[in-house]
Steps between C-alpha positions, in 0.01 A plus 500: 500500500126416571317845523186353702458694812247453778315802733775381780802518275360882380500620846773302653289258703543149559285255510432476859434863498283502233274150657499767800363801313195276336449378825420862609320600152267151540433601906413879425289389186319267756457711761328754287301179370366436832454860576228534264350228512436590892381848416249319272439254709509583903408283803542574846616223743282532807702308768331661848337248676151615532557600108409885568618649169294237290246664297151275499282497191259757641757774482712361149134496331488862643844635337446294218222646398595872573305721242774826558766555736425553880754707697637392865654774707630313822565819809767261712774627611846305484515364897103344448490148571218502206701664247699129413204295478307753329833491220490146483114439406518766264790380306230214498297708356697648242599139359147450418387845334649796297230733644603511841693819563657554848664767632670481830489862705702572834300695728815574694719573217288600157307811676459620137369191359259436757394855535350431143329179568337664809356725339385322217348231705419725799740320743561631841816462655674580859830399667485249798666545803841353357512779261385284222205569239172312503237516230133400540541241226823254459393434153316657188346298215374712228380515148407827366278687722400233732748351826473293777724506787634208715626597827742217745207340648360373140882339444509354830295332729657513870382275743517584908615249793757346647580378147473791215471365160531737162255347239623655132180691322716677231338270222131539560570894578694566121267267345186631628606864492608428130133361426366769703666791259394317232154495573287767367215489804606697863292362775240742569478625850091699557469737774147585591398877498211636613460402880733809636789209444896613467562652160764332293590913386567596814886508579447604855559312842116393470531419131584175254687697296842343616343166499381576141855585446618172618237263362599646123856499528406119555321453208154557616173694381337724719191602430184651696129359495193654611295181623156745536517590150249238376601613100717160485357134594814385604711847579792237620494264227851558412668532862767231609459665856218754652677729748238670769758726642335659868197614346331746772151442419277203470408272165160538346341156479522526134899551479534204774314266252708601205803437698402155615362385134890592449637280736254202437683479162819463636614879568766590746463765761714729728303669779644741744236638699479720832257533710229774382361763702168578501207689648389185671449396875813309514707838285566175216311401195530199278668473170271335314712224395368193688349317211819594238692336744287210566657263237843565691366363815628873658231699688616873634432583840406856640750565760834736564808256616682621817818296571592531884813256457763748595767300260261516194388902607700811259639755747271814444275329229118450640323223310876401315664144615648235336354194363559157559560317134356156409690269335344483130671603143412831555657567825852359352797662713282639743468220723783377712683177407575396845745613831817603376417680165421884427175644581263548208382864386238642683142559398401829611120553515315822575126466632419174349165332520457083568342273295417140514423184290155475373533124434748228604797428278443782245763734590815557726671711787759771381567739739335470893548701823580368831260396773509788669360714163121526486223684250340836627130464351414829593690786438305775575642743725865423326627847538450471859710191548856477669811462314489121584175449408214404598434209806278172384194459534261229505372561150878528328641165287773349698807409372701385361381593184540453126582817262594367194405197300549341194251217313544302172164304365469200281633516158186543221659273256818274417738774353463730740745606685371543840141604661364843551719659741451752755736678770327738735734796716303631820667848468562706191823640620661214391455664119652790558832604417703544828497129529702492179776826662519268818840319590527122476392411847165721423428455188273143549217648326663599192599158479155325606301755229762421174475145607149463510522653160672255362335208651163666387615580139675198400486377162495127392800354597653347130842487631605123496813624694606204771608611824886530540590298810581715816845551639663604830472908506669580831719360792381568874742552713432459838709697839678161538608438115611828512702466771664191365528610169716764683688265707632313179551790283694712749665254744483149373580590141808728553640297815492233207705667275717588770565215641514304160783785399718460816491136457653533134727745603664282802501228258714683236701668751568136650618349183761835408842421536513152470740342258338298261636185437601416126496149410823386376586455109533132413794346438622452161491118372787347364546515082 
C-alpha cells in the first residue's frame, strides 16, 4: 500500500475542498497585498464637478514642505453644514502630509475638550437662540505658540439675490492660515500716542484695550508710537498699519510730516477722528492732519454731523444715527443685496465729523448720511442747544454728507502688492468696545473697523489657489410655491395614494372567487 499522502487526504478534504481553501488563502494574501500597497501609496478620486476637494500645487508645495507638525482644531458641531466639507478637504490634506494633526471638537457635546482649547487659545463662546454653542472662531490652526483662526465667512463666500450662490474658500483659508502660522513675522499694527489719542491700556468703555484684545488674538502686533518724539527718523518704519485712534488734540506740523513721509512710501493708515473742541470762535479746532492726508486724496472738514432723517435718528441718542454704507471691499455685508434679502448691520455713529475728497478719483465713499443731515460749523453755545439739535444755518455744510472713506494709491513698484492705503472714520466711537458687545443687527462697526484691518494689512497674496466654482446656496420660496408645495404634499399626494389603493383593492376583490380554469392534460398517444 502506497504511503504518499497529500494536505487533503491528512485532514479529510477533497480536492474540491481543498481548490476552495487556496482560493481563500490566494484572495486574503492579495487583499493584504493591495492593502499595503494603498497605505503606501494613496490617491483620492475627486469626482465633484467643480473638483472642490482637489488640492492645487500652491497648497501640496505648502504640506510638502512642512518643517514640523501644525495642529488643526475644527469647533463644528455635528448638525453644521461646514463640518462635511471641512472632513472631506482635510482627508485631502492628510493624504499629502504626516504633519497635519486634526482634532475634531463638539461644541455641543465635548464641553470638556473645548473648555481646554478656549482657554488655551482664548476662545469665547455663547449658546444661540436654539440652545446650541457658538464660538468666535470655527477653526484653529496652530503651531506652538502662534494660531490663526478662520471663522464661516473665510470658508464660504455667500452671495445675495434672487439667486444665492455658496462659493467654497476652505482651500485658500487652511492654506493661508497654515503659511500664516508658519511665518515668523505678525503684521505690526502702530497706534500713535502723544496727541491725547485712546490708549491701547485702557480696558474701559473709552479705551482700545478690547480692541487690543481682539487684534492679538488675530495674530497682530500692537504697538504705540509717539510721532513728536523726533529721537527716530522714521518712528514708523516698521508699521504695516498707523492707527490714529480719536486723538483730542491737534498734530504739530512736525508729526504731520513724519506721518506723510510714511505714507509716500507706501504705508497704510486707519484714522478715526472726531471733531475737536477748542477755544476758537466756531468752539472747533483743526487736527492738523491736512497735509498727512494729502497723498490719500482725503481732506477733514471742521463740522459736527446732525442727521434729521427720523429713520436713520437713535431714540434718545443726540449726535448718534446710522450710516448709510457704500458698496466697496470694506463695507462687505453691510450693504443690502437687493428687495427681498435681510437688512445689513447697522453702523452706529456718535458725533461724527464730514469730510470730503481733496482730488478726483483718489479715494471712495464708505459710510454717508441722508439729505436731510447737515454739518454744524459752529458749535459754540452747545450746552445750550435742544435735545434735537440745533436748526441750519446759512453757514452749515449741507447734506448729504460723507463720514467715512477709504483710498488706495498707485503701486511703487512691480511686486508690490497694492498702493499706500488709507481708510479714514469721522467719529472715534466706532473704536470703542461697545460696538464689539452689540447684537448682530448693531454691530456694523465692529464689522466695518476689523475689515478695514484686513484690507489695510494685507500681505502679498502667494496663494495660487483657483477659485472653486459657485453653487446654488438656498431655495426661495415664494407665498404661491408654498402654497402649492402644500397642495401636492397634503392633498394631491395622499388623494394619490388613496385613490391608487382603492383601485388595487376593487381590482383584487373583483378577481376573488373566480374558478380558474385548468387547461386539460393531453391525451396520451398511441404505443
Amino acid at each position: 500500500m502506497s504511503r504518499k499522502t497529500t494536505l487533503g487526504t491528512t485532514l479529510g478534504l477533497d480536492a474540491t475542498q481543498v481548490s476552495a481553501l487556496v482560493g481563500l488563502a490566494a484572495a486574503a494574501f492579495i487583499a493584504v497585498v493591495l492593502n499595503v500597497l494603498g497605505a503606501r501609496h494613496f490617491r483620492r478620486w475627486d469626482w465633484t464637478r467643480g473638483q472642490l476637494y482637489s488640492l492645487s500645487p500652491a497648497t501640496l508645495a505648502t504640506l510638502h514642505d512642512l518643517p514640523e507638525p501644525v495642529e488643526v482644531w475644527v469647533l463644528l458641531g455635528s448638525q453644521d453644514p461646514l463640518l462635511g466639507s471641512v472632513k472631506q478637504l482635510l482627508v485631502s490634506y492628510a493624504a499629502e502630509t504626516t504633519k497635519l494633526d486634526v482634532h475634531y471638537v463638539d461644541p455641543d457635546r465635548d464641553a470638556v475638550v473645548l473648555f481646554d482649547v478656549r482657554r488655551r487659545f482664548k476662545i469665547e463662546a455663547t449658546r444661540a437662540e436654539d440652545g446650541r454653542v457658538v464660538t468666535d472662531a470655527s477653526i484653529v490652526v496652530a503651531r506652538g505658540e502662534r494660531h490663526w483662526f478662520l471663522a464661516p465667512a473665510d470658508l464660504v463666500e455667500v452671495s445675495q439675490g434672487d439667486d444665492p450662490r455658496a462659493k467654497p474658500k476652505e482651500e485658500q483659508a487652511f492654506t493661508g492660515a497654515i503659511r500664516n502660522v508658519l511665518s515668523g513675522d505678525k503684521a505690526r499694527l502702530c497706534f500713535t500716542q502723544g496727541n491725547d489719542e485712546m490708549s491701547l491700556a485702557d480696558p474701559g468703555p473709552q479705551g482700545l484695550g478690547t480692541l487690543k484684545d481682539l487684534l492679538e488674538k488675530d495674530n497682530y502686533a500692537t504697538k504705540a508710537v509717539n510721532p513728536n518724539d523726533g529721537s527716530e527718523v522714521e518712528p514708523f518704519k516698521d508699521c504695516a498699519v498707523v492707527v490714529i485712534a480719536g486723538p483730542r488734540a491737534p498734530f504739530t506740523k512736525e508729526a504731520a510730516l513724519r506721518l506723510k513721509a510714511y505714507f509716500l512710501k507706501g504705508g497704510n493708515l486707519l484714522a478715526a477722528i472726531s471733531p475737536m473742541g477748542a477755544s476758537t470762535d466756531t468752539g472747533l479746532a483743526k487736527a492738523g492732519l491736512d497735509d498727512a492726508f494729502s497723498p490719500f486724496g482725503i481732506a477733514l472738514d471742521e463740522d459736527v454731523v446732525i442727521e434729521r432723517d427720523a429713520s436713520k435718528m437713535l431714540p434718545e441718542q443726540l449726535g448718534g444715527f446710522i450710516a448709510t454704507a457704500k458698496l466697496h471691499a470694506i463695507t462687505q455685508g453691510l450693504v443690502k443685496a437687493g428687495e427681498g434679502t435681510h437688512d445689513p448691520p447697522h453702523v452706529l455713529l456718535m458725533h461724527p465729523r464730514s469730510m470730503h475728497h481733496a482730488m478726483s478719483g483718489a479715494s471712495t465713499d464708505l459710510l454717508t448720511t441722508s439729505p436731510a443731515a447737515f454739518g454744524v460749523t459752529n458749535v459754540t453755545g452747545a450746552t445750550k442747544w435742544p435735545f434735537e439739535g440745533p436748526e441750519r444755518t446759512a453757514s452749515d455744510i449741507p447734506g448729504p454728507l460723507v463720514v467715512a472713506m477709504a483710498s488706495e494709491g498707485p503701486r511703487l513698484g512691480p511686486n508690490a502688492p497694492h498702493g499706500a492705503r488709507g481708510v479714514v472714520l469721522g467719529s472715534a466711537s466706532m473704536l470703542q468696545p461697545l460696538n464689539w458687545s452689540e447684537g448682530v443687527p448693531d454691530r456694523g462697526a465692529a464689522y466695518l473697523v476689523e475689515n478695514a484691518i484686513s484690507w489695510l494689512s494685507s500681505k502679498p497674496v502667494v496663494l495660487d489657489v483657483p477659485d472653486k466654482p459657485a453653487v446654488a446656496s438656498a431655495i426661495r420660496i415664494t407665498d404661491e410655491s408654498r402654497s402649492e408645495i402644500w397642495r401636492y404634499v397634503l392633498l394631491y399626494m395622499p388623494i394619490s395614494t388613496a385613490l391608487l389603493g382603492l383601485a388595487v383593492g376593487l381590482r383584487r376583490r373583483s378577481t376573488e372567487g373566480r374558478q380558474r380554469k385548468v387547461p386539460p392534460a393531453p391525451k396520451a398517444g398511441n404505443e
